[in-house]
XYZ file of C-alpha atoms in Angstrom:
739
model
C -14.125 29.354 32.449
C -13.527 25.621 32.528
C -10.363 24.355 30.949
C -10.976 22.276 27.854
C -9.461 18.854 27.480
C -7.822 18.325 24.048
C -9.934 16.266 21.711
C -8.912 12.673 21.774
C -7.648 12.829 25.363
C -9.926 11.527 28.056
C -10.842 13.765 30.876
C -9.454 11.499 33.522
C -6.648 9.977 31.570
C -6.835 6.298 30.741
C -9.621 5.739 33.283
C -12.085 7.455 30.941
C -11.284 4.908 28.225
C -13.305 2.192 29.888
C -15.488 0.519 27.255
C -14.736 -2.536 25.153
C -16.019 -3.802 21.804
C -19.223 -5.446 23.017
C -20.660 -2.739 25.272
C -19.006 0.263 23.599
C -19.637 -0.516 19.924
C -21.469 -3.711 18.992
C -24.512 -3.501 21.271
C -25.252 0.241 20.838
C -24.657 0.011 17.082
C -26.897 -3.038 16.649
C -29.673 -1.609 18.839
C -29.573 1.693 16.988
C -29.908 -0.070 13.636
C -32.703 -2.337 14.931
C -34.857 0.597 15.874
C -37.969 2.403 14.779
C -37.535 1.666 11.053
C -37.402 -2.077 11.649
C -40.574 -2.230 13.709
C -42.666 0.550 12.123
C -41.480 1.172 8.555
C -40.047 -2.056 7.110
C -43.548 -3.313 6.289
C -44.435 0.058 4.746
C -41.287 -0.130 2.565
C -42.269 -3.624 1.381
C -45.851 -2.507 0.708
C -44.678 0.398 -1.426
C -41.724 -1.145 -3.251
C -42.746 -4.809 -3.537
C -40.569 -7.800 -2.749
C -37.609 -7.170 -5.048
C -37.969 -3.406 -4.759
C -37.788 -3.492 -0.974
C -34.888 -5.936 -0.987
C -33.117 -3.617 -3.432
C -33.704 -0.594 -1.184
C -32.450 -2.488 1.861
C -29.453 -3.839 -0.042
C -28.525 -0.416 -1.433
C -28.824 1.276 1.956
C -26.698 -1.364 3.641
C -24.239 -1.395 0.726
C -23.567 2.313 1.249
C -23.393 1.792 5.001
C -21.287 -1.356 4.618
C -18.742 0.351 2.367
C -18.587 3.223 4.837
C -18.202 0.758 7.705
C -15.244 -0.836 5.894
C -13.680 2.579 5.345
C -14.373 3.436 8.959
C -12.799 0.212 10.133
C -9.712 0.843 8.031
C -9.024 4.417 9.051
C -9.772 3.736 12.721
C -7.033 1.088 12.771
C -4.525 3.610 11.439
C -5.004 6.360 14.015
C -6.735 6.609 17.354
C -9.923 8.392 16.269
C -10.116 10.494 19.414
C -13.225 12.175 20.770
C -15.807 13.354 18.259
C -16.102 10.255 16.094
C -16.529 11.167 12.424
C -15.487 14.765 13.103
C -12.122 13.617 14.428
C -11.540 11.319 11.436
C -12.429 13.942 8.818
C -10.397 16.622 10.629
C -7.325 14.360 10.607
C -7.506 14.157 6.824
C -8.921 17.488 5.663
C -8.234 19.751 8.639
C -10.333 21.279 11.403
C -12.153 23.548 8.933
C -13.603 20.709 6.846
C -14.007 18.515 9.916
C -15.852 21.321 11.676
C -18.261 21.805 8.784
C -19.039 18.088 8.691
C -18.991 17.817 12.488
C -21.575 20.544 13.031
C -23.856 18.922 10.440
C -23.317 15.514 12.022
C -24.114 16.868 15.466
C -27.362 18.354 14.197
C -28.401 15.135 12.444
C -27.440 13.052 15.475
C -29.697 15.276 17.571
C -32.549 15.102 15.055
C -32.379 11.325 14.861
C -33.173 11.243 18.595
C -36.503 12.831 17.703
C -37.054 10.187 15.027
C -36.611 7.441 17.625
C -38.831 9.212 20.147
C -41.612 9.501 17.553
C -41.363 5.753 17.038
C -41.488 5.197 20.782
C -44.620 7.375 20.990
C -46.373 5.468 18.182
C -45.721 2.155 19.891
C -46.831 3.451 23.275
C -50.092 4.814 21.891
C -50.914 1.410 20.436
C -50.700 -0.083 23.911
C -52.279 2.909 25.654
C -54.355 4.699 23.016
C -55.950 7.046 25.539
C -52.692 8.708 26.577
C -52.073 12.248 25.218
C -49.262 12.118 22.607
C -47.605 15.274 23.930
C -47.492 13.783 27.429
C -45.970 10.574 26.088
C -43.274 12.614 24.348
C -42.572 14.607 27.499
C -42.286 11.564 29.747
C -40.081 9.754 27.208
C -37.749 12.744 26.931
C -37.521 13.135 30.707
C -36.781 9.423 31.122
C -34.138 9.629 28.427
C -32.539 12.653 30.042
C -32.655 11.046 33.456
C -30.773 7.940 32.373
C -28.226 10.038 30.475
C -27.624 12.402 33.392
C -26.949 9.462 35.669
C -24.067 8.659 33.365
C -22.890 6.634 30.406
C -22.324 3.576 32.561
C -26.001 3.527 33.504
C -27.001 3.895 29.850
C -24.784 1.021 28.803
C -26.129 -1.199 31.575
C -29.697 -0.518 30.455
C -28.838 -1.534 26.897
C -28.282 -5.174 27.858
C -31.842 -5.358 29.163
C -33.053 -3.674 25.995
C -31.094 -6.137 23.869
C -32.845 -8.990 25.626
C -36.266 -7.449 24.963
C -35.453 -6.911 21.264
C -34.220 -10.502 21.006
C -37.551 -11.756 22.396
C -39.435 -9.567 19.903
C -37.457 -10.970 16.991
C -38.056 -14.438 18.387
C -41.806 -13.797 18.218
C -41.400 -12.840 14.560
C -39.324 -15.959 13.873
C -41.940 -18.204 15.469
C -44.617 -16.666 13.276
C -42.482 -17.130 10.182
C -42.143 -20.869 10.871
C -45.682 -21.553 12.130
C -48.115 -19.114 10.522
C -49.150 -19.431 6.871
C -47.248 -17.343 4.288
C -49.746 -17.441 1.446
C -49.435 -13.968 -0.029
C -48.120 -13.405 -3.538
C -46.345 -10.068 -3.251
C -45.614 -7.980 -6.339
C -41.974 -8.029 -7.298
C -42.058 -4.245 -7.765
C -44.708 -2.227 -5.975
C -46.785 0.700 -7.149
C -45.499 3.089 -4.444
C -48.891 4.349 -3.166
C -47.327 6.516 -0.453
C -48.163 7.052 3.233
C -51.584 6.710 4.884
C -51.296 9.945 6.893
C -50.969 11.789 3.567
C -54.030 9.976 2.098
C -51.776 7.845 -0.129
C -50.851 10.481 -2.735
C -48.251 8.238 -4.354
C -44.501 8.392 -3.994
C -41.264 7.215 -5.602
C -38.487 4.771 -4.918
C -36.064 7.418 -3.682
C -38.593 8.878 -1.281
C -39.064 5.401 0.196
C -35.295 4.955 0.291
C -34.986 8.253 2.180
C -37.453 7.050 4.822
C -35.649 3.721 5.212
C -32.028 4.876 5.188
C -31.953 6.200 8.802
C -32.228 2.556 9.844
C -28.632 2.070 8.698
C -27.160 5.143 10.386
C -26.496 3.283 13.600
C -22.838 2.759 12.697
C -22.219 6.183 14.220
C -23.254 4.936 17.672
C -19.954 3.201 18.360
C -17.856 5.782 16.523
C -19.314 8.581 18.654
C -17.851 6.849 21.713
C -14.367 6.717 20.178
C -12.853 8.901 22.887
C -13.937 6.487 25.624
C -13.044 3.110 24.132
C -10.128 1.144 25.546
C -8.926 0.185 22.058
C -10.831 2.418 19.642
C -9.357 1.066 16.414
C -9.908 -2.579 17.253
C -13.345 -2.068 18.804
C -14.734 0.156 16.041
C -13.588 -2.261 13.352
C -14.905 -5.440 14.943
C -17.991 -4.039 16.613
C -19.216 -2.003 13.641
C -18.713 -4.661 10.982
C -20.282 -7.360 13.162
C -23.311 -5.191 13.952
C -23.866 -4.287 10.299
C -23.583 -7.938 9.254
C -26.133 -9.112 11.829
C -28.515 -6.241 11.101
C -28.636 -6.670 7.326
C -29.555 -10.349 7.737
C -32.361 -9.415 10.132
C -33.781 -6.711 7.857
C -33.744 -8.902 4.761
C -35.361 -11.796 6.619
C -38.086 -9.567 8.107
C -38.797 -7.999 4.689
C -39.197 -11.418 3.014
C -41.450 -12.654 5.833
C -43.669 -9.553 5.705
C -43.942 -9.746 1.895
C -45.316 -13.311 2.007
C -47.236 -13.094 5.291
C -49.105 -9.786 5.040
C -51.248 -8.361 2.208
C -49.737 -5.380 0.432
C -52.559 -2.979 1.290
C -52.192 -3.833 4.976
C -48.442 -3.215 4.844
C -49.017 0.208 3.314
C -51.781 1.317 5.701
C -50.828 -0.325 9.000
C -47.449 0.554 10.482
C -47.966 -2.115 13.168
C -48.437 -4.980 10.724
C -45.213 -6.593 11.963
C -46.522 -6.734 15.536
C -50.001 -7.847 14.476
C -48.733 -10.841 12.481
C -46.099 -11.964 14.974
C -46.572 -14.946 17.302
C -46.786 -12.675 20.347
C -47.881 -9.077 19.732
C -46.933 -7.731 23.199
C -43.358 -8.946 22.719
C -42.967 -7.034 19.430
C -44.534 -3.907 20.914
C -42.157 -4.197 23.852
C -39.307 -4.642 21.403
C -40.440 -1.534 19.532
C -40.475 0.511 22.737
C -37.169 -0.912 23.902
C -35.400 -0.516 20.546
C -36.579 3.033 19.936
C -35.741 4.083 23.486
C -32.319 2.437 23.188
C -31.604 4.110 19.841
C -32.582 7.478 21.252
C -30.439 6.810 24.317
C -27.369 5.876 22.247
C -27.769 9.003 20.134
C -28.270 11.220 23.183
C -25.082 9.780 24.641
C -23.157 10.307 21.371
C -24.386 13.708 20.145
C -23.071 15.748 23.118
C -19.681 14.117 22.709
C -19.518 15.347 19.116
C -20.386 18.867 20.246
C -17.922 18.677 23.141
C -15.104 17.551 20.791
C -15.932 20.387 18.404
C -15.803 22.827 21.316
C -12.405 21.515 22.429
C -11.085 22.624 19.046
C -12.834 25.993 19.303
C -15.323 25.349 16.482
C -18.690 26.474 17.969
C -19.291 29.635 19.988
C -18.604 29.512 23.759
C -16.089 26.676 23.322
C -14.872 26.851 26.917
C -18.364 26.347 28.323
C -19.352 23.655 25.827
C -16.135 21.674 26.245
C -16.379 21.524 30.047
C -16.872 18.105 31.616
C -18.546 17.136 34.831
C -16.543 15.447 37.559
C -17.539 12.074 36.113
C -16.148 13.052 32.723
C -19.582 13.534 31.145
C -19.998 16.481 28.696
C -22.764 17.980 30.843
C -23.046 21.403 29.159
C -23.036 19.921 25.649
C -25.791 17.564 26.823
C -27.929 20.493 27.977
C -27.607 22.156 24.544
C -28.531 18.875 22.856
C -31.649 18.569 25.008
C -32.754 22.026 23.870
C -32.196 21.065 20.200
C -34.211 17.849 20.653
C -37.067 19.693 22.371
C -37.272 22.197 19.517
C -37.148 19.498 16.833
C -40.005 17.557 18.432
C -42.352 20.329 17.337
C -42.170 18.828 13.816
C -44.371 15.921 14.997
C -43.942 13.888 11.777
C -41.585 10.897 11.477
C -41.792 10.723 7.676
C -40.988 14.433 7.350
C -37.861 14.321 9.464
C -36.427 11.045 8.107
C -35.334 12.401 4.663
C -33.532 15.356 6.243
C -31.626 13.027 8.572
C -30.842 10.761 5.631
C -29.207 13.553 3.633
C -27.025 14.749 6.499
C -25.880 11.231 7.341
C -25.138 10.542 3.671
C -23.020 13.686 3.603
C -21.120 12.519 6.682
C -20.642 9.025 5.278
C -19.384 10.521 2.021
C -16.852 12.632 3.912
C -15.558 9.565 5.779
C -15.138 7.636 2.526
C -13.442 10.635 0.915
C -11.032 10.872 3.855
C -10.045 7.219 3.484
C -9.696 7.578 -0.295
C -7.411 10.584 0.222
C -5.257 8.621 2.661
C -4.946 5.750 0.164
C -4.068 8.054 -2.751
C -1.495 10.096 -0.844
C -0.095 6.886 0.701
C 2.087 8.531 3.314
C 4.330 6.342 5.467
C 2.063 7.281 8.387
C -0.862 5.504 6.696
C -0.391 1.961 7.956
C -3.832 0.605 8.912
C -3.902 -2.895 10.300
C -7.140 -3.384 8.344
C -6.512 -2.126 4.814
C -9.224 -1.783 2.176
C -8.599 -1.327 -1.573
C -9.292 2.097 -3.078
C -12.538 1.072 -4.865
C -14.208 0.593 -1.464
C -14.069 4.254 -0.324
C -14.541 5.460 -3.911
C -17.754 3.478 -4.381
C -18.853 4.443 -0.881
C -18.384 8.148 -1.573
C -20.042 7.965 -5.003
C -22.941 6.010 -3.528
C -23.452 8.590 -0.787
C -23.362 11.654 -2.998
C -25.329 9.959 -5.781
C -28.064 8.952 -3.353
C -28.205 12.521 -2.023
C -28.807 13.898 -5.505
C -31.575 11.466 -6.440
C -33.391 11.753 -3.085
C -33.855 15.516 -3.202
C -31.486 17.686 -5.186
C -32.831 20.908 -3.678
C -32.262 19.852 -0.086
C -28.914 18.382 -1.135
C -27.797 21.732 -2.535
C -29.008 23.458 0.627
C -27.134 20.927 2.770
C -23.919 21.354 0.767
C -24.187 25.140 0.915
C -24.798 24.938 4.666
C -21.738 22.730 5.178
C -19.652 25.007 2.952
C -20.851 27.979 4.975
C -19.937 26.199 8.194
C -16.516 25.424 6.731
C -15.925 29.093 5.860
C -17.170 30.169 9.284
C -14.908 27.705 11.075
C -11.918 28.735 8.936
C -12.351 32.311 10.143
C -12.427 31.318 13.786
C -9.328 31.041 15.929
C -9.423 27.325 16.653
C -7.606 26.367 19.809
C -5.895 23.290 18.395
C -4.382 22.474 15.054
C -5.247 18.896 14.128
C -2.443 17.261 12.117
C -3.895 16.536 8.694
C -2.766 15.515 5.205
C -3.882 18.540 3.176
C -0.324 19.638 2.402
C 0.634 16.091 1.435
C -2.413 15.880 -0.852
C -1.408 19.057 -2.678
C 2.171 17.827 -3.034
C 0.943 14.495 -4.375
C -1.246 16.261 -6.936
C 1.763 18.348 -7.954
C 4.001 15.281 -8.234
C 1.486 13.394 -10.332
C 0.913 16.404 -12.556
C 4.663 16.747 -13.012
C 5.037 13.076 -13.925
C 2.135 13.334 -16.378
C 3.626 16.442 -17.972
C 6.994 14.709 -18.275
C 5.396 11.807 -20.137
C 3.783 14.214 -22.603
C 6.954 14.851 -24.544
C 5.060 16.000 -27.605
C 3.624 18.977 -25.711
C 6.873 20.062 -24.010
C 7.538 22.936 -26.377
C 4.014 24.220 -25.902
C 4.138 24.034 -22.113
C 7.701 25.319 -21.649
C 8.101 27.988 -18.987
C 11.345 29.209 -17.415
C 12.690 27.742 -14.165
C 15.888 29.531 -13.280
C 19.061 28.314 -11.603
C 21.524 30.969 -10.426
C 24.953 29.723 -9.283
C 26.782 32.295 -7.127
C 30.498 32.041 -6.340
C 31.232 35.465 -4.938
C 29.895 38.947 -4.316
C 30.297 39.844 -8.000
C 27.970 37.010 -8.998
C 25.534 37.972 -6.269
C 25.469 41.629 -7.362
C 24.801 40.510 -10.936
C 21.937 38.272 -9.729
C 20.449 41.092 -7.654
C 20.301 43.249 -10.756
C 19.087 40.749 -13.337
C 16.872 38.239 -11.544
C 14.054 40.738 -10.784
C 14.090 41.739 -14.476
C 13.936 38.185 -15.796
C 11.872 36.219 -13.246
C 8.144 36.876 -13.094
C 5.847 36.679 -10.104
C 5.155 33.092 -9.096
C 8.010 31.732 -11.236
C 10.696 29.551 -9.811
C 14.306 30.531 -9.182
C 16.933 28.714 -7.158
C 19.980 30.672 -6.022
C 22.877 28.375 -5.124
C 25.993 29.625 -3.325
C 29.093 27.704 -4.429
C 31.922 27.616 -1.905
C 35.615 26.893 -2.188
C 38.497 27.272 0.257
C 38.769 31.005 -0.369
C 35.110 31.828 0.225
C 33.649 32.464 3.661
C 30.215 31.519 4.998
C 29.047 35.131 4.683
C 27.950 34.313 1.145
C 25.260 31.970 2.446
C 23.767 34.699 4.643
C 23.783 37.166 1.738
C 22.056 34.624 -0.529
C 19.440 33.999 2.134
C 18.655 37.711 2.347
C 18.424 37.884 -1.453
C 16.033 34.914 -1.464
C 13.816 36.602 1.122
C 13.742 39.809 -0.932
C 12.598 37.834 -3.979
C 9.918 36.020 -1.987
C 8.519 39.340 -0.812
C 8.097 40.244 -4.493
C 6.089 37.089 -5.136
C 8.885 35.040 -6.724
C 9.066 31.343 -5.852
C 12.663 31.657 -4.675
C 14.669 29.010 -2.841
C 18.223 28.254 -1.829
C 19.965 25.238 -0.269
C 20.461 25.220 3.487
C 24.232 25.182 3.102
C 26.782 26.323 0.583
C 27.679 23.712 -2.001
C 31.339 22.740 -2.295
C 32.246 23.185 -5.956
C 35.670 21.577 -5.729
C 36.738 22.358 -9.282
C 33.557 21.010 -10.827
C 30.929 22.979 -12.666
C 27.970 24.305 -10.686
C 25.426 21.691 -11.783
C 27.851 18.820 -11.196
C 28.637 20.234 -7.762
C 24.967 20.273 -6.865
C 24.462 16.699 -8.021
C 27.510 15.565 -6.056
C 26.134 17.296 -2.964
C 22.857 15.399 -3.311
C 20.861 18.584 -3.998
C 19.359 17.371 -7.256
C 15.775 18.566 -7.106
C 16.094 21.961 -8.711
C 19.244 21.373 -10.793
C 17.470 18.581 -12.616
C 14.290 20.572 -13.199
C 15.845 23.985 -13.960
C 15.731 24.846 -17.649
C 17.503 28.214 -17.682
C 20.865 28.825 -15.984
C 21.893 32.420 -15.312
C 25.660 32.878 -15.500
C 28.027 35.756 -15.864
C 29.683 36.713 -19.126
C 33.452 36.050 -18.837
C 34.889 39.554 -18.777
C 38.445 38.181 -18.666
C 40.052 35.151 -20.417
C 40.723 33.555 -17.007
C 37.006 32.864 -16.681
C 36.576 31.234 -20.116
C 37.128 27.662 -18.921
C 34.606 27.971 -16.111
C 31.977 29.480 -18.410
C 32.559 26.832 -21.067
C 32.009 24.142 -18.408
C 28.756 25.830 -17.409
C 27.542 25.821 -21.025
C 28.372 22.140 -21.474
C 26.705 21.058 -18.234
C 23.588 23.068 -18.965
C 23.332 21.624 -22.477
C 23.719 18.084 -21.089
C 20.916 18.888 -18.625
C 18.553 20.262 -21.317
C 18.850 23.780 -19.934
C 19.467 27.029 -21.731
C 22.042 29.571 -20.540
C 22.003 33.341 -20.232
C 25.456 34.971 -20.005
C 24.688 38.286 -18.358
C 26.609 41.557 -18.290
C 27.495 42.820 -14.803
C 24.392 45.000 -14.522
C 21.177 45.517 -16.487
C 21.011 48.807 -18.367
C 19.372 51.790 -16.751
C 16.277 52.244 -18.856
C 13.561 54.862 -18.779
C 9.858 54.128 -18.712
C 9.077 54.760 -22.377
C 12.328 54.998 -24.304
C 14.043 51.653 -23.612
C 15.268 49.888 -26.730
C 16.286 46.243 -27.180
C 17.936 44.810 -30.272
C 17.794 41.081 -30.994
C 20.387 39.960 -33.532
C 19.346 36.990 -35.682
C 21.807 34.959 -37.735
C 21.717 35.278 -41.477
C 19.990 32.378 -43.257
C 21.127 33.123 -46.791
C 21.017 32.364 -49.508
C 17.593 30.708 -49.125
C 16.225 32.479 -45.996
C 13.682 29.761 -45.237
C 11.870 29.751 -41.875
C 11.303 26.324 -40.328
C 9.541 25.108 -37.173
C 12.219 26.672 -34.948
C 14.235 29.844 -34.962
C 17.769 28.469 -35.451
C 19.658 28.707 -32.132
C 17.576 31.755 -31.200
C 14.317 30.521 -29.680
C 15.366 31.266 -26.100
C 16.947 34.558 -27.163
C 13.682 35.699 -28.726
C 11.661 34.589 -25.677
C 13.987 36.522 -23.366
C 13.834 39.561 -25.622
C 10.038 39.447 -25.525
C 10.040 39.135 -21.741
C 12.332 42.130 -21.254
C 10.266 44.282 -23.605
C 7.243 43.478 -21.451
C 9.123 44.138 -18.195
C 10.679 47.408 -19.319
C 7.959 48.580 -21.686
C 10.733 48.666 -24.276
C 10.667 48.720 -28.049
C 12.172 45.735 -29.859
C 14.211 45.640 -33.033
C 14.989 42.470 -34.974
C 18.311 42.920 -36.785
C 20.366 40.850 -39.176
C 23.204 41.418 -41.630
C 23.452 40.400 -45.304
C 26.726 40.424 -47.154
C 24.969 40.759 -50.540
C 22.385 43.409 -51.300
C 20.316 41.032 -53.496
C 19.415 39.112 -50.334
C 17.968 42.125 -48.570
C 14.357 41.559 -49.666
C 14.466 37.874 -48.690
C 15.943 38.804 -45.284
C 13.201 41.357 -44.668
C 10.517 38.807 -45.526
C 12.236 36.357 -43.201
C 12.195 38.812 -40.262
C 8.562 39.713 -40.979
C 7.698 36.004 -40.896
C 9.504 35.687 -37.557
C 7.426 38.540 -36.135
C 4.210 36.903 -37.352
C 5.049 33.341 -36.271
C 6.313 34.464 -32.860
C 3.252 36.679 -32.363
C 5.374 39.608 -31.222
C 3.380 42.672 -30.205
C 4.273 46.157 -31.307
C 5.137 45.143 -33.959
C 8.951 45.221 -33.618
C 11.128 47.205 -35.982
C 13.137 45.369 -38.624
C 16.727 46.232 -39.566
C 18.538 44.507 -42.429
C 22.093 45.827 -42.855
C 23.916 45.406 -46.186
C 27.292 44.496 -44.687
C 29.052 41.536 -43.179
C 28.102 40.846 -39.591
C 31.328 42.328 -38.220
C 30.988 45.425 -40.357
C 27.361 45.764 -39.314
C 28.423 45.775 -35.681
C 31.278 48.177 -36.287
C 29.775 50.700 -38.659
C 25.999 50.599 -38.590
C 24.625 48.960 -35.449
C 21.054 49.741 -34.441
C 21.355 51.838 -31.346
C 19.778 50.454 -28.160
C 20.079 49.916 -24.424
C 20.620 46.159 -24.685
C 21.735 43.821 -27.456
C 20.748 40.132 -27.314
C 22.751 37.638 -29.345
C 22.366 33.869 -29.667
C 25.231 31.369 -29.263
C 25.695 28.070 -31.064
C 28.241 25.274 -31.195
C 31.755 26.038 -29.970
C 31.892 29.413 -28.301
C 34.769 31.796 -28.954
C 34.716 34.078 -25.940
C 37.468 36.252 -27.409
C 35.195 36.996 -30.371
C 32.223 37.646 -28.051
C 34.242 40.210 -26.146
C 35.025 41.874 -29.478
C 31.314 41.913 -30.316
C 30.569 43.556 -26.998
C 33.240 46.186 -27.579
C 32.069 46.878 -31.141
C 28.481 47.460 -30.008
C 29.535 49.617 -27.103
C 26.386 48.826 -25.064
C 25.468 45.933 -22.705
C 25.161 42.556 -24.415
C 23.214 39.503 -23.286
C 24.400 36.222 -24.843
C 21.924 33.334 -24.943
C 22.428 29.617 -25.574
C 19.371 27.474 -26.437
C 18.808 24.065 -24.902
C 16.992 22.868 -28.024
C 13.691 22.447 -26.158
C 12.414 26.020 -26.361
C 10.294 27.055 -29.305
C 9.417 30.707 -29.860
C 6.750 29.698 -32.382
C 4.841 27.270 -30.088
């Protein structure tokens, strides 16, 4: 098996990059554009669409191509395109999978367009030699084309200068006629679109005519297909492509105006050789037709195998080793043989008008992908995107919209089939083991979308309560904190939610804590939690955990976290540290959960949670928030879901005449918070302390809300009075259990 050369690297090193702007891009691009459509179909377009209609079709086609050429020029000055032309450019933005789907379609269309040019060559030849069998003309033309190509690219490029001279003489014959022959016709501004003579003029539409004409503008791929063999690909593609498009559009518009005023409309519709017949020297135009069509076919036959060979180097098609092999001269010989087979099969279609729309759709799809790639680069705006020729974002946007819009109006059925085929190719390529990973910007695009979405959400302050979801920060100072986190985090953090575990280090703590945190993070990730941890322990240095993180420069998650998980201070020595945590979290708009050492051991069906709500007497009015208890209620709801537990809402009233109002209040909370179950309601006719001491609702976990200044001594009394684990919760003020 031959060893493949990586795409973008020449087979023989720098020696294979041997072509400059003129011979490598401008001449093949111009000759491909000035091909069969110019000599055989421009008059037919004018006859169908009228003067303004034909100029509009030409202008629209070249506008789409021109915008794509600008995008192409821009992106090719940012990176060396490498072998494969458009495939390489799309793959660098959207990955090998998307590039492969587009590249396979481009290769097929580039092969089919060879047939289009050969049909034009045959039509011109039969005018000169009407007695020759058409099939024999096709065979000889194909063999001649193959012969020149097999000799090598250098031979093909040398022939093109002779062809350029012949085409120039043909256009000179047209120019002489334009200045000497009478131009007395009065063409309609908009034609009646009678159709094609071989179909007995059944009538047609503007988009069908556009589809026949558009392949004339697809020549910009001729230079791009040679990207792997250009000495300075970025510079040559930019200058050569834009110059060729500029010259070509002037020629097409001038020829269309001349034909409209020099030839009757019915002749333009019925006689494909009207341009030659009305020129100053008919043999020169016929020679130009033969030369231009042969040159266009030659440029495409040189370019198509290079697309296939580049795809094979990345393992996209089957038998990549065989297809990517090069001959000793550096020519993609095996890919050329496959292309010859494809061309021979496609020639069985025998109809230029039938094949032109199919080629148009595939090229439009490729052009759209190129514009989309440039638009993505501009939007993401990575530091690596530094083109020396920069275009504003409307250029690729309009180019992409023009391409896809034209596809839909030409033939929506074939467009859908083409898109499905490309999508299928993309899926097929994604399942293959490609041999090279092309660096692309897909990850950067997703990150940019996420950043922009985050910024947009931040600006929507009015919807913050509605869109609130927990993002947890877990500071860990020692093994006790880590054990607490191991027990509680899996109970509180759902799959896909975000938690950041941060080891805080002081002089007495070893680096073993970092390794233990890393293992804990990996365990959470295996459970589907979006867990992260800093690369190194953060030096707390007497500060609180959030301040320590900010001082260490690790501000991403601390600033975005909205729930901090801390430990309840079991001893008075920890009060100061916990109070600092509460203050920092409040300043950072984050709520706090003060957790007991371990979650309770609950059964599957008999777990019970009690949420204590503060008394609101004497009025017991429910507002837009649950006072100081929104986060507590949300956590209670989450744990009931996690454990399958039953929930009780409890409160205490010092006066029995408030009992009914308190019950209505709790019922309103259940309704407004949309709590399933529904939860039980307990109203205890005692002071809060007495309720805890004498008649507490029994349960596995009690959840109590904090507010204002926190008396940890009192909280420890509450815990002891209840005799079961207690979870203390401090709101940030942003949460809303009723949203």
